[in-house]
Tab-separated table of C-alpha atoms in Angstrom:
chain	number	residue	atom	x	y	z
A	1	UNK	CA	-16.902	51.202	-49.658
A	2	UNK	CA	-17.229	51.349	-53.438
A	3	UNK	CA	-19.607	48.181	-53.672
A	4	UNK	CA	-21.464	49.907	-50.850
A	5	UNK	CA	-22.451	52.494	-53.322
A	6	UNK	CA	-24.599	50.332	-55.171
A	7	UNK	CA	-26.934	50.341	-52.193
A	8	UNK	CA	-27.773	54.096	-52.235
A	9	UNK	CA	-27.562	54.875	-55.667
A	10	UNK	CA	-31.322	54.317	-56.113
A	11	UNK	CA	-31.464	57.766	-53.881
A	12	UNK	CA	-31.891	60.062	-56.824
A	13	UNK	CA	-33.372	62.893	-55.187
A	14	UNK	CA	-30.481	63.253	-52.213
A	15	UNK	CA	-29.267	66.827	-52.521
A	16	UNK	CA	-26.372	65.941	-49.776
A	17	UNK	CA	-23.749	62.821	-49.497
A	18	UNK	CA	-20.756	62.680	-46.878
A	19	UNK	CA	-18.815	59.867	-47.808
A	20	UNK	CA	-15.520	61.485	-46.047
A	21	UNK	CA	-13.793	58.931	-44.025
A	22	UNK	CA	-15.150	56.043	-45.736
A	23	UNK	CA	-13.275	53.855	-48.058
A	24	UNK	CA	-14.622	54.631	-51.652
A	25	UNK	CA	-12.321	54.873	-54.564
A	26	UNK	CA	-12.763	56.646	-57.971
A	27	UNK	CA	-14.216	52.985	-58.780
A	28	UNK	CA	-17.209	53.450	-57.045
A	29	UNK	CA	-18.162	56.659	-57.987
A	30	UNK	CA	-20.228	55.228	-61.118
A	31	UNK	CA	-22.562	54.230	-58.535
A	32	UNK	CA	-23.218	58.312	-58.015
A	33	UNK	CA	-24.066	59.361	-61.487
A	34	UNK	CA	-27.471	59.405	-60.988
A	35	UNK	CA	-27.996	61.888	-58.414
A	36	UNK	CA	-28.776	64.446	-60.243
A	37	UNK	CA	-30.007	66.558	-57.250
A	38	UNK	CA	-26.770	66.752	-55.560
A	39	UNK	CA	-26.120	70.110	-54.103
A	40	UNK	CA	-22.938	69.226	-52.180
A	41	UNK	CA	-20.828	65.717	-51.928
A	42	UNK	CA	-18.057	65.482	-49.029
A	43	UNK	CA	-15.109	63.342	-50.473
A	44	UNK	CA	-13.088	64.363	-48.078
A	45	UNK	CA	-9.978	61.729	-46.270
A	46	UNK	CA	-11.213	58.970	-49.210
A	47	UNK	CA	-9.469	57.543	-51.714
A	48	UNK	CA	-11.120	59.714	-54.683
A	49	UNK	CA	-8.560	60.815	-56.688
A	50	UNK	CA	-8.092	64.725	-58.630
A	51	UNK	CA	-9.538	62.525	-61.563
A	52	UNK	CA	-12.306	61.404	-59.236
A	53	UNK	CA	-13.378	64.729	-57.750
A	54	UNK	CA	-13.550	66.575	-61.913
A	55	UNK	CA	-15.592	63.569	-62.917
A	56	UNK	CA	-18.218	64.533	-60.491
A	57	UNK	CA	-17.437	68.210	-61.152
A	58	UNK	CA	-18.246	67.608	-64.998
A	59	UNK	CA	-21.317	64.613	-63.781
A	60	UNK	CA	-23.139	67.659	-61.357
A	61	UNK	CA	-21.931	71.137	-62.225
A	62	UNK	CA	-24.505	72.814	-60.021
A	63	UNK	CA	-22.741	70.809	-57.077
A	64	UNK	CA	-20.221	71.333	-54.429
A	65	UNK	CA	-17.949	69.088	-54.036
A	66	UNK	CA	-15.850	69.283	-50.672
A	67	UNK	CA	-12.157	68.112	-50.848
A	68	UNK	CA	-10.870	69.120	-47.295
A	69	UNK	CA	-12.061	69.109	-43.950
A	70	UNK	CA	-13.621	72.204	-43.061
A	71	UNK	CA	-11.866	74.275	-40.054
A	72	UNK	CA	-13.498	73.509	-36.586
């Protein structure tokens, strides 16, 4: 959830975050900003809006951000 966030955002040297499936809004995201490290964040089936996903586009360029589920 977004107030979940708060607990990991200590984690500044994750390079990877799959937060697909959870509930976490464009609200929590703040909680992300600084990861620098970051190399790819799953977003995937959350509530992150367009908005959401080019404000951590424009927070870690150097980082992939997955919108949809990769093919099985």
């Amino acid at each position: 959830t977004d107030a979940g966030l708060v607990h990991i955002e200590h984690l500044t040297n994750m390079s990877y975050l799959r937060l697909h499936t959870m509930r976490v809004s464009d609200d929590g995201l703040i909680h992300l900003k600084n990861m620098t490290n970051l190399a790819q964040i799953d977003v995937f089936s959350t509530d992150i809006s367009k908005d959401g996903v080019a404000q951590l586009k424009r927070w870690f360029p150097g980082c992939t951000v997955v919108t949809q589920k990769p093919p099985e």
